[in-house]
Coordinates of C-alpha atoms in Angstrom, one line a residue:
M569 CA 29.7 -3.4 21.4
T570 CA 31.3 -6.2 19.4
E571 CA 33.4 -5.9 16.2
T572 CA 30.5 -7.2 14.1
M573 CA 28.2 -4.4 15.5
K574 CA 31.0 -1.9 14.8
E575 CA 31.2 -3.1 11.2
R576 CA 27.4 -2.9 10.8
Y577 CA 27.5 0.6 12.3
F578 CA 30.2 1.6 9.7
I579 CA 28.3 0.1 6.8
K580 CA 25.0 1.8 7.9
H581 CA 26.8 5.2 8.1
L582 CA 28.5 4.7 4.8
A583 CA 25.2 4.0 3.1
T584 CA 23.6 7.0 4.8
F585 CA 26.3 9.3 3.5
L586 CA 26.9 7.8 0.0
I587 CA 23.4 7.0 -1.3
P588 CA 22.1 10.6 -1.0
L589 CA 25.4 11.9 -2.3
I590 CA 26.2 9.6 -5.2
L591 CA 22.7 8.4 -6.4
P592 CA 21.5 11.9 -7.5
L593 CA 24.9 12.5 -9.1
I594 CA 24.7 9.2 -11.1
I595 CA 21.1 9.8 -12.1
L596 CA 21.8 13.4 -13.2
G597 CA 24.9 12.4 -15.1
S598 CA 23.1 9.5 -16.8
L599 CA 20.1 11.6 -17.8
S600 CA 22.4 14.3 -19.1
F601 CA 24.4 11.7 -21.1
I602 CA 21.3 10.1 -22.6
T603 CA 19.5 13.4 -23.3
T604 CA 22.6 15.0 -24.8
Q605 CA 23.4 12.0 -26.9
R606 CA 19.8 11.8 -28.3
D607 CA 19.6 15.5 -29.0
M608 CA 23.0 15.7 -30.6
K609 CA 22.3 12.7 -32.8
E610 CA 19.0 14.3 -34.0
D611 CA 20.7 17.6 -34.6
I612 CA 23.6 16.0 -36.4
N613 CA 21.4 14.0 -38.7
K614 CA 19.4 17.1 -39.7
N615 CA 22.6 19.1 -40.2
S616 CA 24.3 16.3 -42.2
Q617 CA 21.2 16.0 -44.4
F618 CA 21.3 19.7 -45.0
L619 CA 25.0 19.5 -46.0
L620 CA 24.4 16.6 -48.3
L621 CA 21.5 18.4 -50.0
Q622 CA 23.7 21.5 -50.4
S623 CA 26.5 19.3 -51.9
Q624 CA 23.9 17.6 -54.2
R625 CA 22.8 21.0 -55.5
Q626 CA 26.3 22.1 -56.3
L627 CA 27.4 18.8 -57.9
E628 CA 24.3 18.6 -60.0
M629 CA 25.0 22.0 -61.4
I630 CA 28.0 20.3 -63.0
L631 CA 25.8 17.6 -64.4
D632 CA 23.5 20.3 -65.7
E633 CA 26.4 21.7 -67.7
L634 CA 26.6 18.3 -69.4
D635 CA 22.9 18.5 -70.2
T636 CA 23.4 21.9 -71.7
L637 CA 26.2 20.6 -73.8
K638 CA 24.1 17.7 -75.0
L639 CA 21.4 20.0 -76.0
A640 CA 23.8 22.2 -77.9
L641 CA 25.2 19.2 -79.8
Y642 CA 22.4 16.7 -80.2
Q643 CA 19.4 18.9 -80.7
N644 CA 21.0 21.2 -83.3
A645 CA 20.9 18.7 -86.2
K646 CA 22.9 20.9 -88.6
V647 CA 25.7 21.4 -86.2
F648 CA 25.7 17.8 -85.1
N649 CA 25.7 16.4 -88.7
E650 CA 28.4 18.8 -89.8
L651 CA 30.6 17.9 -86.8
S652 CA 30.1 14.2 -87.4
D653 CA 31.1 14.8 -91.1
V654 CA 34.3 16.5 -89.9
L655 CA 35.2 13.4 -87.9
Q656 CA 34.1 11.0 -90.7
N657 CA 35.9 12.9 -93.5
P658 CA 39.7 12.5 -93.6
I659 CA 39.9 15.8 -95.4
Y660 CA 39.4 18.9 -93.4
T661 CA 37.6 21.4 -95.7
Y662 CA 36.6 25.0 -95.2
E663 CA 32.9 24.2 -95.3
S664 CA 33.3 21.9 -92.4
S665 CA 35.5 24.3 -90.5
T666 CA 32.7 26.7 -89.7
S667 CA 30.7 24.2 -87.6
Y668 CA 33.9 22.9 -86.1
Q669 CA 35.0 26.3 -85.1
I670 CA 31.6 27.0 -83.5
I671 CA 31.7 23.8 -81.4
F672 CA 35.3 24.2 -80.4
S673 CA 34.8 27.8 -79.3
Y674 CA 31.8 26.7 -77.2
L675 CA 33.7 23.9 -75.6
N676 CA 36.7 26.1 -74.9
A677 CA 34.6 28.8 -73.4
L678 CA 32.7 26.4 -71.2
T679 CA 35.9 24.8 -69.8
S680 CA 37.5 28.3 -69.3
S681 CA 34.5 29.7 -67.4
K682 CA 34.0 26.7 -65.1
P683 CA 37.0 26.0 -62.8
Y684 CA 35.7 22.5 -61.9
I685 CA 35.6 21.4 -65.6
H686 CA 39.0 20.0 -66.8
S687 CA 38.1 19.1 -70.4
I688 CA 35.3 17.9 -72.7
Y689 CA 35.6 15.3 -75.4
F690 CA 33.2 14.7 -78.2
Y691 CA 33.4 11.5 -80.2
S692 CA 31.3 10.1 -83.1
E693 CA 32.2 6.7 -84.4
N694 CA 34.6 7.0 -87.3
P695 CA 37.3 4.8 -88.8
Y696 CA 40.1 7.2 -88.0
G697 CA 39.7 7.5 -84.2
R698 CA 39.1 11.2 -84.5
F699 CA 37.4 13.3 -81.8
V700 CA 37.0 16.9 -80.7
S701 CA 38.7 18.0 -77.4
S702 CA 38.3 21.3 -75.6
L703 CA 42.1 21.1 -74.9
D704 CA 43.5 21.1 -78.5
G705 CA 40.5 20.9 -80.9
L706 CA 40.3 18.2 -83.5
S707 CA 42.5 15.3 -82.6
S708 CA 42.9 11.5 -82.9
I709 CA 43.5 8.8 -80.4
N710 CA 46.9 7.7 -81.8
R711 CA 48.2 11.3 -81.3
F712 CA 46.6 12.0 -77.9
N713 CA 48.1 11.1 -74.5
D714 CA 44.8 10.6 -72.7
T715 CA 43.4 7.4 -74.1
G716 CA 41.9 5.8 -71.0
W717 CA 38.5 7.3 -71.5
F718 CA 38.4 6.0 -75.1
D719 CA 39.2 2.4 -74.0
E720 CA 36.4 2.5 -71.4
F721 CA 34.0 4.1 -73.9
M722 CA 34.6 1.6 -76.6
K723 CA 34.1 -1.4 -74.3
Y724 CA 30.5 -0.4 -73.7
E725 CA 28.0 -2.2 -76.0
G726 CA 24.7 -1.4 -74.4
P727 CA 21.9 1.1 -74.9
A728 CA 22.1 4.8 -74.5
T729 CA 23.2 5.6 -70.9
E730 CA 25.3 7.7 -68.5
W731 CA 27.9 6.6 -66.1
T732 CA 30.7 8.0 -64.0
S733 CA 34.3 6.7 -63.3
K734 CA 37.3 7.9 -61.4
R735 CA 40.6 7.7 -63.3
E736 CA 44.1 9.1 -63.7
A737 CA 45.6 10.5 -66.9
K738 CA 48.7 12.2 -68.2
I739 CA 47.2 14.8 -70.6
F740 CA 50.5 16.2 -71.8
A741 CA 53.8 14.3 -72.5
F742 CA 55.8 16.6 -70.1
E743 CA 53.7 15.7 -67.1
T744 CA 55.4 13.5 -64.5
K745 CA 52.4 13.0 -62.2
P746 CA 49.1 11.9 -63.5
T747 CA 46.0 14.1 -63.2
Q748 CA 43.1 12.9 -61.1
L749 CA 39.9 13.1 -63.1
I750 CA 36.2 12.2 -62.7
S751 CA 34.8 11.4 -66.1
I752 CA 31.1 11.6 -66.8
Y753 CA 30.1 9.6 -69.9
N754 CA 27.0 10.3 -71.9
V755 CA 26.6 7.7 -74.7
L756 CA 24.1 7.5 -77.6
A757 CA 23.3 4.2 -79.3
P758 CA 23.2 2.2 -81.5
R759 CA 25.8 4.4 -83.2
K760 CA 28.6 5.1 -80.7
I761 CA 28.4 8.8 -80.1
G762 CA 29.4 10.2 -76.8
I763 CA 30.2 13.3 -74.7
I764 CA 32.8 12.9 -72.0
L765 CA 32.9 15.6 -69.3
N766 CA 36.1 15.5 -67.2
V767 CA 35.8 17.1 -63.8
R768 CA 38.6 18.1 -61.4
P769 CA 37.8 16.2 -58.2
K770 CA 40.1 18.5 -56.1
Y771 CA 37.7 21.4 -56.6
I772 CA 34.7 19.4 -55.5
E773 CA 36.6 17.9 -52.6
N774 CA 37.6 21.3 -51.4
I775 CA 34.0 22.3 -51.3
L776 CA 33.1 19.2 -49.3
S777 CA 36.0 19.9 -46.9
N778 CA 34.8 23.5 -46.3
I779 CA 31.2 22.7 -45.5
T780 CA 31.9 20.0 -42.9
T781 CA 31.0 21.1 -39.4
Y782 CA 32.0 18.2 -37.2
K783 CA 35.3 16.8 -36.3
D784 CA 36.3 13.7 -38.3
Q785 CA 33.1 14.0 -40.5
I786 CA 33.5 12.2 -43.8
L787 CA 31.5 13.4 -46.8
L788 CA 31.3 10.9 -49.8
V789 CA 29.7 11.0 -53.2
L790 CA 29.1 7.5 -54.6
N791 CA 28.4 6.8 -58.3
E792 CA 26.0 4.3 -59.7
N793 CA 28.4 1.4 -58.9
N794 CA 28.8 2.6 -55.3
Q795 CA 32.4 3.8 -55.9
V796 CA 33.7 6.9 -54.2
I797 CA 34.1 9.6 -56.8
F798 CA 34.3 12.6 -54.4
S799 CA 35.5 12.7 -50.8
N800 CA 36.7 15.3 -48.3
K801 CA 39.4 12.7 -47.3
E802 CA 42.4 11.9 -49.4
K803 CA 42.2 8.2 -48.9
N804 CA 39.2 5.9 -48.9
V805 CA 38.5 5.2 -45.2
L806 CA 35.8 2.7 -45.8
K807 CA 36.0 -0.7 -47.5
D808 CA 34.0 -1.5 -50.7
A809 CA 31.7 -3.9 -48.8
E810 CA 30.9 -1.2 -46.3
L811 CA 30.2 1.2 -49.1
D812 CA 27.8 -1.3 -50.7
Q813 CA 26.1 -1.8 -47.3
I814 CA 25.7 1.9 -46.9
A815 CA 24.4 2.4 -50.4
N816 CA 21.9 -0.5 -50.2
H817 CA 20.6 0.4 -46.7
P818 CA 16.9 1.4 -46.8
S819 CA 17.1 4.1 -44.2
T820 CA 18.2 7.7 -44.4
Y821 CA 19.7 7.8 -40.9
F822 CA 21.3 4.7 -39.3
D823 CA 24.2 3.4 -37.3
L824 CA 26.7 0.9 -38.7
E825 CA 29.6 -1.2 -37.4
S826 CA 32.6 -0.6 -39.7
S827 CA 36.4 -0.6 -39.8
L828 CA 36.3 2.8 -38.1
G829 CA 34.2 1.4 -35.3
E830 CA 30.6 2.3 -34.9
I831 CA 29.6 5.2 -37.2
N832 CA 26.5 7.4 -37.7
V833 CA 25.5 7.5 -41.4
T834 CA 23.2 10.0 -43.1
K835 CA 22.4 9.4 -46.8
V836 CA 20.7 11.4 -49.6
E837 CA 20.1 9.8 -53.0
S838 CA 19.8 11.6 -56.3
E839 CA 17.0 10.0 -58.4
Q840 CA 18.0 12.0 -61.5
Y841 CA 21.7 11.0 -61.7
N842 CA 21.7 7.9 -59.4
W843 CA 24.4 9.4 -57.2
K844 CA 24.5 8.9 -53.4
Y845 CA 25.6 11.6 -51.0
V846 CA 26.8 10.1 -47.7
S847 CA 27.9 11.7 -44.4
V848 CA 29.8 9.4 -42.0
I849 CA 30.7 10.5 -38.4
P850 CA 32.4 8.1 -36.0
H851 CA 30.6 7.7 -32.7
A852 CA 33.9 8.6 -30.9
S853 CA 33.6 12.1 -32.4
L854 CA 29.8 12.2 -32.5
Y855 CA 29.4 11.6 -28.8
E856 CA 32.5 13.3 -27.6
T857 CA 30.5 15.7 -25.4
P858 CA 28.2 13.1 -23.9
S859 CA 31.2 10.8 -23.3
R860 CA 32.9 13.7 -21.5
I861 CA 29.8 14.2 -19.4
L862 CA 29.8 10.5 -18.5
N863 CA 33.5 10.5 -17.6
Y864 CA 33.0 13.6 -15.4
T865 CA 30.1 11.8 -13.7
I866 CA 32.1 8.7 -13.1
G867 CA 35.0 10.8 -11.8
F868 CA 32.9 12.8 -9.4
A869 CA 31.2 9.7 -8.3
C870 CA 34.5 8.1 -7.5
L871 CA 35.7 11.2 -5.7
S872 CA 32.5 11.4 -3.7
F873 CA 32.8 7.7 -2.8
F874 CA 36.4 8.3 -1.5
L875 CA 35.5 11.4 0.4
G876 CA 32.4 9.7 1.8
L877 CA 34.5 6.7 2.8
V878 CA 37.0 9.0 4.7
L879 CA 34.2 11.0 6.3
T880 CA 32.3 7.9 7.3
F881 CA 35.3 6.3 8.9
Y882 CA 36.0 9.5 10.9
L883 CA 32.4 9.9 12.1
T884 CA 32.0 6.2 12.8
R885 CA 35.1 6.2 14.9
R886 CA 34.0 9.3 16.9
N887 CA 30.4 8.2 17.3
Y888 CA 31.4 4.7 18.3
R889 CA 33.4 6.1 21.1
Q890 CA 30.5 8.2 22.2
L891 CA 28.2 5.2 22.1
L892 CA 30.6 3.3 24.3
A893 CA 30.6 6.2 26.8
I894 CA 26.8 6.2 26.8
T895 CA 26.7 2.4 27.3
S896 CA 29.1 2.7 30.2
L897 CA 27.1 5.5 31.7
L898 CA 23.9 3.4 31.5
R899 CA 25.5 0.5 33.3
S900 CA 27.1 2.7 36.0
A901 CA 23.8 4.5 36.6
E902 CA 21.9 1.3 36.9
N903 CA 24.3 -0.1 39.4
N904 CA 24.7 3.2 41.3
R905 CA 28.4 2.7 41.2
T906 CA 29.7 5.9 39.7
P907 CA 28.7 9.5 40.6
L908 CA 27.2 11.1 37.5
K909 CA 28.7 14.3 36.2
P910 CA 27.3 16.1 33.2
P911 CA 29.7 17.2 30.4
S912 CA 31.1 20.7 30.8
K913 CA 30.2 21.7 27.3
V914 CA 27.6 20.5 24.7
N915 CA 29.4 20.0 21.4
D916 CA 27.3 17.6 19.5
E917 CA 24.2 15.4 19.8
Y918 CA 25.9 12.8 21.8
S919 CA 27.1 15.2 24.5
Y920 CA 23.5 16.6 24.5
I921 CA 22.1 13.0 25.0
I922 CA 24.6 12.3 27.8
Q923 CA 23.7 15.6 29.5
N924 CA 20.0 14.8 29.3
M925 CA 20.5 11.2 30.5
I926 CA 22.4 12.4 33.5
S927 CA 19.6 14.8 34.3
H928 CA 17.2 12.0 33.9
F929 CA 19.1 9.7 36.3
I930 CA 19.5 12.5 38.9
E931 CA 15.7 13.1 38.9
H932 CA 14.9 9.4 38.7
R933 CA 14.4 8.9 42.5
Y934 CA 12.3 12.1 42.8
I935 CA 10.1 10.9 39.9
Q936 CA 9.7 7.5 41.6
T937 CA 8.5 9.4 44.8
Q938 CA 6.0 11.4 42.8
L939 CA 4.7 8.2 41.1
S940 CA 4.1 6.6 44.5
E941 CA 2.2 9.7 45.7
K942 CA 0.1 9.7 42.5
K943 CA -0.7 6.1 43.0
Y944 CA -1.9 6.8 46.5
R945 CA -4.1 9.7 45.2
L946 CA -5.5 7.5 42.4
Q947 CA -6.6 5.0 45.0
V948 CA -8.3 7.7 47.0
M949 CA -10.1 9.0 43.9
E950 CA -11.3 5.4 43.1
L951 CA -12.6 5.2 46.7
L952 CA -14.5 8.5 46.3
A953 CA -15.9 7.3 43.0
L954 CA -17.3 4.2 44.6
Q955 CA -18.8 6.2 47.4
S956 CA -20.4 8.6 44.9
Q957 CA -22.2 5.7 43.3
I958 CA -24.1 5.2 46.7
N959 CA -25.6 8.7 46.6
P960 CA -28.0 8.4 43.6
H961 CA -29.0 4.9 44.8
F962 CA -29.8 6.4 48.3
L963 CA -31.7 9.3 46.7
Y964 CA -33.8 7.0 44.5
N965 CA -34.7 4.7 47.5
T966 CA -35.6 7.8 49.6
L967 CA -37.9 9.1 46.9
N968 CA -39.5 5.7 46.7
S969 CA -40.2 5.7 50.5
I970 CA -41.7 9.3 50.3
Y971 CA -43.9 8.1 47.5
W972 CA -45.4 5.4 49.6
E973 CA -45.8 7.7 52.6
T974 CA -47.8 10.2 50.5
V975 CA -50.0 7.4 49.1
G976 CA -50.5 6.1 52.7
L977 CA -51.7 9.5 53.9
T978 CA -54.5 9.7 51.4
G979 CA -55.1 6.0 50.8
K980 CA -54.6 6.5 47.0
P981 CA -52.2 8.2 44.5
N982 CA -52.3 11.9 44.6
K983 CA -50.5 14.9 42.9
A984 CA -47.6 14.7 45.3
S985 CA -47.1 11.0 44.7
E986 CA -47.4 11.5 40.9
M987 CA -44.7 14.2 41.0
I988 CA -42.5 12.0 43.1
E989 CA -43.0 9.1 40.7
D990 CA -42.1 11.3 37.7
L991 CA -39.1 12.7 39.5
S992 CA -38.0 9.2 40.4
D993 CA -38.3 8.2 36.7
M994 CA -36.2 11.2 35.7
L995 CA -33.5 10.3 38.2
S996 CA -33.5 6.7 37.1
Y997 CA -33.1 7.9 33.5
S998 CA -30.4 10.3 34.3
F999 CA -28.2 8.0 36.5
S1000 CA -28.8 4.6 34.7
R1001 CA -26.6 3.5 31.8
P1002 CA -24.0 6.3 31.7
T1003 CA -23.9 6.6 27.9
N1004 CA -24.4 9.5 25.6
E1005 CA -26.9 7.9 23.2
V1006 CA -30.5 6.7 23.9
T1007 CA -33.5 6.1 21.6
W1008 CA -35.8 8.9 20.8
E1009 CA -38.6 6.9 22.6
E1010 CA -36.6 7.0 25.9
E1011 CA -35.7 10.6 25.5
I1012 CA -39.4 11.6 24.8
A1013 CA -40.6 9.6 27.8
N1014 CA -38.1 11.3 30.1
T1015 CA -39.2 14.7 28.8
I1016 CA -42.9 13.8 29.4
S1017 CA -42.0 13.0 33.0
Y1018 CA -40.5 16.4 33.4
I1019 CA -43.5 18.1 31.7
N1020 CA -45.9 16.3 34.1
I1021 CA -44.0 17.6 37.1
Q1022 CA -44.0 21.2 35.8
K1023 CA -47.6 21.1 34.8
K1024 CA -48.6 20.2 38.4
R1025 CA -46.3 23.0 39.6
Y1026 CA -47.7 25.6 37.3
K1027 CA -51.3 24.3 37.5
D1028 CA -51.7 23.4 33.8
T1029 CA -50.9 27.0 32.6
F1030 CA -49.1 25.6 29.5
D1031 CA -49.5 22.8 27.0
V1032 CA -46.8 20.7 25.1
L1033 CA -47.5 19.2 21.7
F1034 CA -45.3 16.5 20.1
E1035 CA -45.1 15.9 16.3
Y1036 CA -43.0 13.1 14.9
D1037 CA -43.2 9.9 12.9
E1038 CA -43.3 6.5 14.6
E1039 CA -40.1 5.5 12.7
I1040 CA -38.1 8.2 14.4
V1041 CA -38.6 6.8 17.9
K1042 CA -36.4 3.8 16.9
L1043 CA -33.4 6.1 16.1
H1044 CA -30.8 7.1 18.7
T1045 CA -29.9 10.5 20.0
M1046 CA -27.9 12.2 22.8
K1047 CA -29.3 11.7 26.3
L1048 CA -31.0 14.7 28.0
L1049 CA -31.4 16.7 24.8
L1050 CA -35.1 17.6 24.9
Q1051 CA -35.6 18.3 28.6
P1052 CA -33.1 21.2 28.9
L1053 CA -34.7 22.8 25.7
V1054 CA -38.3 22.5 27.2
E1055 CA -37.0 23.9 30.5
N1056 CA -35.4 26.8 28.6
S1057 CA -38.7 27.6 26.9
L1058 CA -40.7 27.2 30.1
Y1059 CA -38.5 29.4 32.4
H1060 CA -37.5 32.1 29.9
G1061 CA -40.6 32.3 27.8
I1062 CA -43.8 30.8 29.2
K1063 CA -43.4 31.5 32.9
E1064 CA -43.4 35.3 32.5
K1065 CA -46.5 35.2 30.2
A1066 CA -49.9 36.1 31.6
Q1067 CA -51.9 33.8 29.2
N1068 CA -51.6 30.1 28.7
G1069 CA -48.4 29.0 27.0
L1070 CA -47.8 26.5 24.2
I1071 CA -44.6 24.5 23.5
K1072 CA -44.3 22.6 20.2
I1073 CA -41.8 19.8 19.7
K1074 CA -41.2 18.6 16.1
I1075 CA -38.8 15.9 14.9
L1076 CA -38.5 15.7 11.1
R1077 CA -36.4 13.8 8.7
V1078 CA -34.4 16.0 6.3
G1079 CA -32.4 13.9 3.9
E1080 CA -29.8 12.0 6.0
Q1081 CA -30.3 14.3 9.0
L1082 CA -33.0 15.0 11.6
R1083 CA -34.3 18.5 12.4
L1084 CA -35.4 19.0 16.0
V1085 CA -37.6 22.2 16.5
V1086 CA -38.7 23.4 19.9
S1087 CA -40.9 26.5 19.7
D1088 CA -42.9 28.5 22.2
N1089 CA -45.3 31.4 22.2
G1090 CA -43.6 33.0 25.2
N1091 CA -42.4 36.6 25.7
G1092 CA -39.5 36.1 23.2
I1093 CA -36.0 37.6 23.4
S1094 CA -34.8 41.1 22.4
S1095 CA -32.4 41.4 19.5
D1096 CA -29.5 42.5 21.8
R1097 CA -30.1 39.7 24.2
L1098 CA -30.4 37.2 21.3
S1099 CA -27.1 38.4 19.8
E1100 CA -25.5 37.8 23.2
I1101 CA -26.9 34.3 23.4
R1102 CA -25.6 33.5 19.9
K1103 CA -22.1 34.7 20.8
S1104 CA -22.2 32.7 24.0
L1105 CA -23.0 29.6 22.0
D1106 CA -20.1 30.2 19.6
A1107 CA -17.7 30.9 22.5
S1108 CA -19.1 28.2 24.8
D1109 CA -19.6 30.9 27.4
E1110 CA -21.3 29.4 30.5
Q1111 CA -21.8 32.8 32.2
S1112 CA -25.4 33.0 31.1
K1113 CA -28.9 32.5 32.4
H1114 CA -29.5 29.9 29.6
I1115 CA -27.4 27.3 31.3
G1116 CA -29.4 24.4 29.9
L1117 CA -29.1 25.7 26.3
L1118 CA -25.3 26.3 26.6
N1119 CA -24.8 22.9 28.3
T1120 CA -26.7 21.2 25.5
N1121 CA -24.7 23.0 22.8
K1122 CA -21.5 22.0 24.5
R1123 CA -22.5 18.3 24.8
L1124 CA -23.6 18.3 21.1
K1125 CA -20.2 19.7 20.1
L1126 CA -18.4 17.0 22.1
L1127 CA -20.5 14.2 20.7
Y1128 CA -21.0 15.2 17.1
E1129 CA -18.2 17.7 16.5
R1130 CA -19.2 19.6 13.4
N1131 CA -22.0 17.3 12.2
Y1132 CA -24.7 19.4 13.9
Q1133 CA -26.1 22.9 13.6
I1134 CA -28.1 24.9 16.2
T1135 CA -30.2 28.0 15.2
I1136 CA -32.1 30.4 17.5
K1137 CA -34.8 32.8 16.3
S1138 CA -37.0 35.0 18.5
R1139 CA -39.2 38.0 18.5
P1140 CA -40.3 39.9 21.6
G1141 CA -44.0 39.2 22.3
L1142 CA -44.2 36.4 19.7
G1143 CA -42.0 33.6 21.1
T1144 CA -38.8 31.7 20.4
V1145 CA -37.8 28.9 18.0
I1146 CA -34.7 26.7 18.6
S1147 CA -33.8 24.4 15.6
I1148 CA -31.1 21.8 15.7
M1149 CA -29.9 19.7 12.7
L1150 CA -28.6 16.3 13.9
P1151 CA -27.3 13.1 12.2
Q1152 CA -29.6 10.1 11.9
I1153 CA -28.2 7.4 14.2
K1154 CA -29.8 4.0 13.8
Q1155 CA -27.7 2.3 16.4

């Protein structure tokens, strides 16, 4: 064996080991990765949407507080007018103090009872810059530290509206670090009247942080300008352009390429307040489990490849040596140069092969001797077969000579010559064309020759009636089918009867099959004997008086296998009916 053959042998074994080992592992790992990734994404989208809806309900409760405040101030005309008069009138009177005290107490109670509300401002346009605050009551802009809200409020010149902004403010002079606030503005027009609700973002952001369920999940609340007003992260992790892209995306669930890499986004929009609630999960965190499955799959595949490589190298080296030994053994046995010794112990398939090969070579010469003897016997059998062909031909010629001798004795044909002629026809039919199938016309003619012989023998003590269509005689059937059945009826039914007997032969078409019915009015068969005959037919038992019937059944089984059916019915004193279903054979 050359080195090229050795390499091919190694590659073949490597493929044999690795493909069944690695391919199912890769397929299983890939399917697990894809299925887990798909299912996790679907579950995460549903869970994120649930979290966002929960956040929406909690945050809109805060906005509902603003609606309650608006109703308390705007719809109570007396309170609203009196409060406006307080801001318009530079003189603070007792009459105006009643409404003021009511409003201030309401604002103070509202901010005290709601931990997420920092403060509430009410402003009605006045030349003194005065407003009502839940922090210190009636105040003015020039004496209040937090003026950022006022500047943003006064810049607006449009119709009545609401908006939200994120800002920082030092509410008190002693504060060193500004307070983070989310201000919700509600403005009436054309007169500048507004309610400003300041919300502590830390409270809301703690809620968002507590409801997250996935690692590195980011929950955002965007205002009408797509600015982040609440987040569970301290810093904005997404750029403004990416926030605009998320806010304007038409889908609720989608993937996006961002500065964080590829991210999974779930979005819920509030139609009432025009806020957007967004869940962002980086794919690196989202698909951590599927990625781990994929890494395990790759790792095991590499390990399997290495182990398969080592195992293949070992087995190839061992098997290659065994093949060299077998090749050497073959050459030695062919040249008869080396005495053959079987291995002392069978350890593997190669030693088993070597043992069997040696046994084969040891017996080789004996087998050759047997083949020579069989060849001689085959020649003898062929010679006997050729000689056996002479016997029917000799018998046929002898009957022909006897026929002419009987005619010569009487000077004309007689009963003996007719019987010899019918017997000669039967022998010619039996020995000519050694085939299983003949036409029904030939089979019926042969049966008539047999009947003619038997009628002369039994001095016309029985009759035979044929019933068939002319088209049937063109079909084919098994040779010597009718004659054994007629013989069976004659010898086992008609012969023992005192009166004249009758045998009827019917050949009928039944769908795609032929039904052959041979019936006689002979002595019939007893029930016990009939049962024995049926069992003999099933068992192909030849130890029976009805040799012709059993022989016919056996030949039918060999020729048609299961495509035939034979039925026997008989009653003592009435006769016997044999019915056979056969296939129609046109050629």
